[in-house]
Short mmCIF file of C-alpha atoms in Angstrom, two decimals:
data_model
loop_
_atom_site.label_atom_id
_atom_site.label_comp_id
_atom_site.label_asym_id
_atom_site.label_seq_id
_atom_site.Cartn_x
_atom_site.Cartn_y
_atom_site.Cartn_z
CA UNK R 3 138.87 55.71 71.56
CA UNK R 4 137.41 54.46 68.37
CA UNK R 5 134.84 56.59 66.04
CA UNK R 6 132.83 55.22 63.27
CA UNK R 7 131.88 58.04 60.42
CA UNK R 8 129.25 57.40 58.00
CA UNK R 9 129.52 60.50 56.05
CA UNK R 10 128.86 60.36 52.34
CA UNK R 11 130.42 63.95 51.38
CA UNK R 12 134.17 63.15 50.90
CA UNK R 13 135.45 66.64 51.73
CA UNK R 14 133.61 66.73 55.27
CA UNK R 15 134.47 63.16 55.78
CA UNK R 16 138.23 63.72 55.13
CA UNK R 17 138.32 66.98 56.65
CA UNK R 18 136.31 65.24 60.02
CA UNK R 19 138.82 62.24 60.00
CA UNK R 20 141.62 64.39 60.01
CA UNK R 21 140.48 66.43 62.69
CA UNK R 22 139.82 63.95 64.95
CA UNK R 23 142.68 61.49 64.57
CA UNK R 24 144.90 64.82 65.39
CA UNK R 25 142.42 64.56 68.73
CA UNK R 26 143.90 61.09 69.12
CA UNK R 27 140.82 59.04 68.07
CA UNK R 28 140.83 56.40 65.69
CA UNK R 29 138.34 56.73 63.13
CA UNK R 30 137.28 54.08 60.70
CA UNK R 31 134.98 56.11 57.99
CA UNK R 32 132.24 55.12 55.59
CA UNK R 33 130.31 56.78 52.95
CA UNK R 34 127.45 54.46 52.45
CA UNK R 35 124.40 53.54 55.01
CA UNK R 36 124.38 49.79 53.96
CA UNK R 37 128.06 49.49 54.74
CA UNK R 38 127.95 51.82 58.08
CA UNK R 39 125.73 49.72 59.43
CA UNK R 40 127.48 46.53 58.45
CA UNK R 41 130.52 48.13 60.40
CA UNK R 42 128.72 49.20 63.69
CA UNK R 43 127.27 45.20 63.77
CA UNK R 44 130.59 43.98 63.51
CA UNK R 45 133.10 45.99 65.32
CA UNK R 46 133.04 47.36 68.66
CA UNK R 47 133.16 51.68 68.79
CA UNK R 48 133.45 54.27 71.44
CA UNK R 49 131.37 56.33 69.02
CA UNK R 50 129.39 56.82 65.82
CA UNK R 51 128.80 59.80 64.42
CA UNK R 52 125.82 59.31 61.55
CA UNK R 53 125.26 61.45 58.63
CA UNK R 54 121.29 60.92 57.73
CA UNK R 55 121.09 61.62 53.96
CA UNK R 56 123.42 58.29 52.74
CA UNK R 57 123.42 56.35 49.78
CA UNK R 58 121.86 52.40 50.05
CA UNK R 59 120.13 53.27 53.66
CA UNK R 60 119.73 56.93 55.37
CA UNK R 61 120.87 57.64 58.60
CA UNK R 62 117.46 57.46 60.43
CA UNK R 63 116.97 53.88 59.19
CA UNK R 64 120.61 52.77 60.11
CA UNK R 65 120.04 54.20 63.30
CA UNK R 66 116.94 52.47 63.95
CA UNK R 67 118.51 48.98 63.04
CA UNK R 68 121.03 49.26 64.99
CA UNK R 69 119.55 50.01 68.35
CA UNK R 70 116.67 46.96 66.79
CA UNK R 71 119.98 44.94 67.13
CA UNK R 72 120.94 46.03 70.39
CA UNK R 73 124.09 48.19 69.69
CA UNK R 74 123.77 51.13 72.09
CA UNK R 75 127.18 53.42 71.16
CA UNK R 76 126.39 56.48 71.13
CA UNK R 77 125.08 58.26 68.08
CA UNK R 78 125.56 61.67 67.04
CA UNK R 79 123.79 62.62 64.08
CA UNK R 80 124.63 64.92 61.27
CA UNK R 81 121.84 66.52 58.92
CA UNK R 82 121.34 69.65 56.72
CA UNK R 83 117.69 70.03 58.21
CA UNK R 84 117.67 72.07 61.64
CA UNK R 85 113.97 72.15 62.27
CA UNK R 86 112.57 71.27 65.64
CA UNK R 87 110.77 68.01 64.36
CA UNK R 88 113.89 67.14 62.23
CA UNK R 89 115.49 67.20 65.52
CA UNK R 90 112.72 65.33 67.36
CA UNK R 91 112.72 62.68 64.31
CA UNK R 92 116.34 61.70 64.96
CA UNK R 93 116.32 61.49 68.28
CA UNK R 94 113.14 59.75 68.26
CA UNK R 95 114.86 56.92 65.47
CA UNK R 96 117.82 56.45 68.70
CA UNK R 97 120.03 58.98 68.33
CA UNK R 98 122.02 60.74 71.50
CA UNK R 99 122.72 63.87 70.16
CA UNK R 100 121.77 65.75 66.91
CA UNK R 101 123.84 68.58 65.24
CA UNK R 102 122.63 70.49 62.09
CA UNK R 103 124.78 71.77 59.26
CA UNK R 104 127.07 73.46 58.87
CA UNK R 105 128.72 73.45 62.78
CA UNK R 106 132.37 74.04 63.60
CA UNK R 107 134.23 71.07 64.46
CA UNK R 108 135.20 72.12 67.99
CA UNK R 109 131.12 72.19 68.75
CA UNK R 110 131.37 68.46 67.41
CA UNK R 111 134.33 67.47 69.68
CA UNK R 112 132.44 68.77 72.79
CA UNK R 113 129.48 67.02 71.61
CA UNK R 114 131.88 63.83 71.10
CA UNK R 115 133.12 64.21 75.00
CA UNK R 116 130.09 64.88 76.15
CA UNK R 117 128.64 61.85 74.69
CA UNK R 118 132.29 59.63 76.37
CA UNK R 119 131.96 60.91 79.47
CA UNK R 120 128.23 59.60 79.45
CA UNK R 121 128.98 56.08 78.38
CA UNK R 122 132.31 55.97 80.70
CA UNK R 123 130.18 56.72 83.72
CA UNK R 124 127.21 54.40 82.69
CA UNK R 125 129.72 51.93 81.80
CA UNK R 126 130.75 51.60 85.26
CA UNK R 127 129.09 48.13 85.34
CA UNK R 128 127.88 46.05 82.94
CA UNK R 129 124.56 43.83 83.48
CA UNK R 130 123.04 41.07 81.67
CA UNK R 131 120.47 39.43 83.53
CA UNK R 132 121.48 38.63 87.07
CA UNK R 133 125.10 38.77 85.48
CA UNK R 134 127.15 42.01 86.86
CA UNK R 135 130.32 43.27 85.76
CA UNK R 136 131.63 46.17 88.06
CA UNK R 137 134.60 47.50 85.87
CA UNK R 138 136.29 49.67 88.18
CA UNK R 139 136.49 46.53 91.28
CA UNK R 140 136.86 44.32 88.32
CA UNK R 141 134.20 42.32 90.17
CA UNK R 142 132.05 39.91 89.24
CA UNK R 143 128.13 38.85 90.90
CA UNK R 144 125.88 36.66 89.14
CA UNK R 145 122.35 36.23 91.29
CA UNK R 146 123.55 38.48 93.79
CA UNK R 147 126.93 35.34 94.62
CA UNK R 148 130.53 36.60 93.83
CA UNK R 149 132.21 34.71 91.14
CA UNK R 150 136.24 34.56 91.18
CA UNK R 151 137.73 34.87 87.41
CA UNK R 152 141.05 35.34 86.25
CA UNK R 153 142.34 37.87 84.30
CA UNK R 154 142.11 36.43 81.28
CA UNK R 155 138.10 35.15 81.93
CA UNK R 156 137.75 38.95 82.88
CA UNK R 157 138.99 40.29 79.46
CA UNK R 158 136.88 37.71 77.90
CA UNK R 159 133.64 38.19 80.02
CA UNK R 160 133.99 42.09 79.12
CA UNK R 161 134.22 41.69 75.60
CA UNK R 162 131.00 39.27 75.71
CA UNK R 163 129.06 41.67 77.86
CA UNK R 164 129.60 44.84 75.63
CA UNK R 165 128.75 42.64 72.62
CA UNK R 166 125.53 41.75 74.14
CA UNK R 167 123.03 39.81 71.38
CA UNK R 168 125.88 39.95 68.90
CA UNK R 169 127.74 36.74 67.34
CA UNK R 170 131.33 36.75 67.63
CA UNK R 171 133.41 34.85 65.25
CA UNK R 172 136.49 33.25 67.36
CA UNK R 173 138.79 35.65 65.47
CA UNK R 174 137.08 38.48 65.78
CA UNK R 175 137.77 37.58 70.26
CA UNK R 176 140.76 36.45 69.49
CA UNK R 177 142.03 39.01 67.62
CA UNK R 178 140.35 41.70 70.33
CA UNK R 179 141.91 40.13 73.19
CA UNK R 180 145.62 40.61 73.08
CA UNK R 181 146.05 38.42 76.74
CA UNK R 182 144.24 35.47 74.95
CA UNK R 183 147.09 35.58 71.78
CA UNK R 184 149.88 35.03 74.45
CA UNK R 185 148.13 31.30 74.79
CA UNK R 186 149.62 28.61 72.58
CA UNK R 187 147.38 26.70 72.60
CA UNK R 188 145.21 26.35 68.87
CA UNK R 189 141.47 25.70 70.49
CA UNK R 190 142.30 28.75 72.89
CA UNK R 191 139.19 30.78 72.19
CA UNK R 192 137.09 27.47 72.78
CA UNK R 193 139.05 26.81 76.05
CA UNK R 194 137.79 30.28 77.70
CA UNK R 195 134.76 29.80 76.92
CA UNK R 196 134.35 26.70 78.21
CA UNK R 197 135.95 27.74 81.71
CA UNK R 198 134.05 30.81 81.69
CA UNK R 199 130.54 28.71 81.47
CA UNK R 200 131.86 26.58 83.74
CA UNK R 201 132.12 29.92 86.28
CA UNK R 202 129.13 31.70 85.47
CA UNK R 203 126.48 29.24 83.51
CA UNK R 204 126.83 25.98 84.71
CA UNK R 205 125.54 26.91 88.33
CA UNK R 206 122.69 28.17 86.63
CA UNK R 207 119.79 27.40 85.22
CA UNK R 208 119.64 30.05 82.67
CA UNK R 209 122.49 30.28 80.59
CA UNK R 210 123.82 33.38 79.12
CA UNK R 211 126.53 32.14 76.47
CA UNK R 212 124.89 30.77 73.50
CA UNK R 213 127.33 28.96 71.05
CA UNK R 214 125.92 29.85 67.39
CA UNK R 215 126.99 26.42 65.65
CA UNK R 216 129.73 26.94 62.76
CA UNK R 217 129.71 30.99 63.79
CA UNK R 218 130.94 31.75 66.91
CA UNK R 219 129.54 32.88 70.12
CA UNK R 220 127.55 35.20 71.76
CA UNK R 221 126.27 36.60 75.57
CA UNK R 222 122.15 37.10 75.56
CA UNK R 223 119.56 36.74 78.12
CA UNK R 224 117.15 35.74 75.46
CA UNK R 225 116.24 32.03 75.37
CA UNK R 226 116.76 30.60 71.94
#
């Protein structure tokens, strides 16, 4: 499981870190809101647990853009105030859970599992559209048909569908899809796509995989 911290205090972010790598997370840290955000957009987390007074952006607004953006980890936030309408204001701004300081850190790690189990159970199946991903029958319906896909087209429809409305570089899905590096092939990023459209867009009339020109890709049921 992977954890984002945007903490700015270097002595709770160290001391968090180290906590909860000994938990067996991975935890990629930041101490500015500008550059939080710029991580959540990019990379894919299990978690992010926000601080809201940060340097560059505070926590309410970084929360804010990133649900504006469509990136809908989970978000426990961290503040100093503890008032009702403190709490009502961050949750309000997108925020699952809020937790005032100071709190012991084995109040955050239930918080943290309570937030997992959440998103593993609604994670079940992933939708987009009339595009639906069951993840535990590794099935796959669009407009109510079945659609056969190998293992491969699985890995990569997954890692489209949880990246929903955000452009993806080829080497950011190549590098994030460790079946797709055992390919030899140079153009293999382009190659998946293109079967995967073949499977799941080309019968349709709405098309779901958007190819941002020069970028990369991305999965959205927006029209352009």
């Amino acid at each position: 499981m992977k954890i984002l911290l945007i903490e700015d205090d270097e002595k709770i972010s160290n001391f968090l870190k180290k906590g909860l790598e000994e938990e067996l997370y991975s935890v990629d840290t930041s101490y500015q809101g500008d550059e939080g955000l710029y991580l959540a957009q990019v990379n894919v987390y299990d978690l992010i647990i926000l601080d809201i007074m940060l340097p560059k952006l505070n926590g309410l607004e970084v929360c804010k853009q990133l649900r504006a953006s469509h990136v809908h980890t989970p978000i426990i936030m961290l503040s100093a105030k503890e008032s009702i309408d403190d709490k009502i204001t961050g949750l309000n701004a997108g925020a699952n859970d809020y937790l005032p300081k100071p709190f012991s850190f084995a109040e955050l790690l239930a918080r943290i599992r309570v937030q997992l189990r959440e998103k593993n159970i609604q994670q079940n199946e992933l939708t987009i559209d009339d595009l639906k991903l069951n993840l535990l029958t590794k099935s796959v319906q669009r407009a109510g048909q079945n659609i056969a896909l190998t293992a491969k087209e699985l890995s990569l429809l997954e890692f489209l569908m949880r990246n929903e409305n955000k452009v993806l570089s080829e080497t950011m899905i190549n590098s994030s899809l460790s079946n797709l590096n055992e390919s030899n092939m140079s153009n293999v990023v382009n190659v998946f796509i293109y079967r995967l459209r073949n499977k799941i867009d080309k019968p349709y009339k709405k098309k779901l995989i958007k190819t941002i020109r020069g970028i990369g890709f991305k999965m959205s049921s927006e029209d352009e």
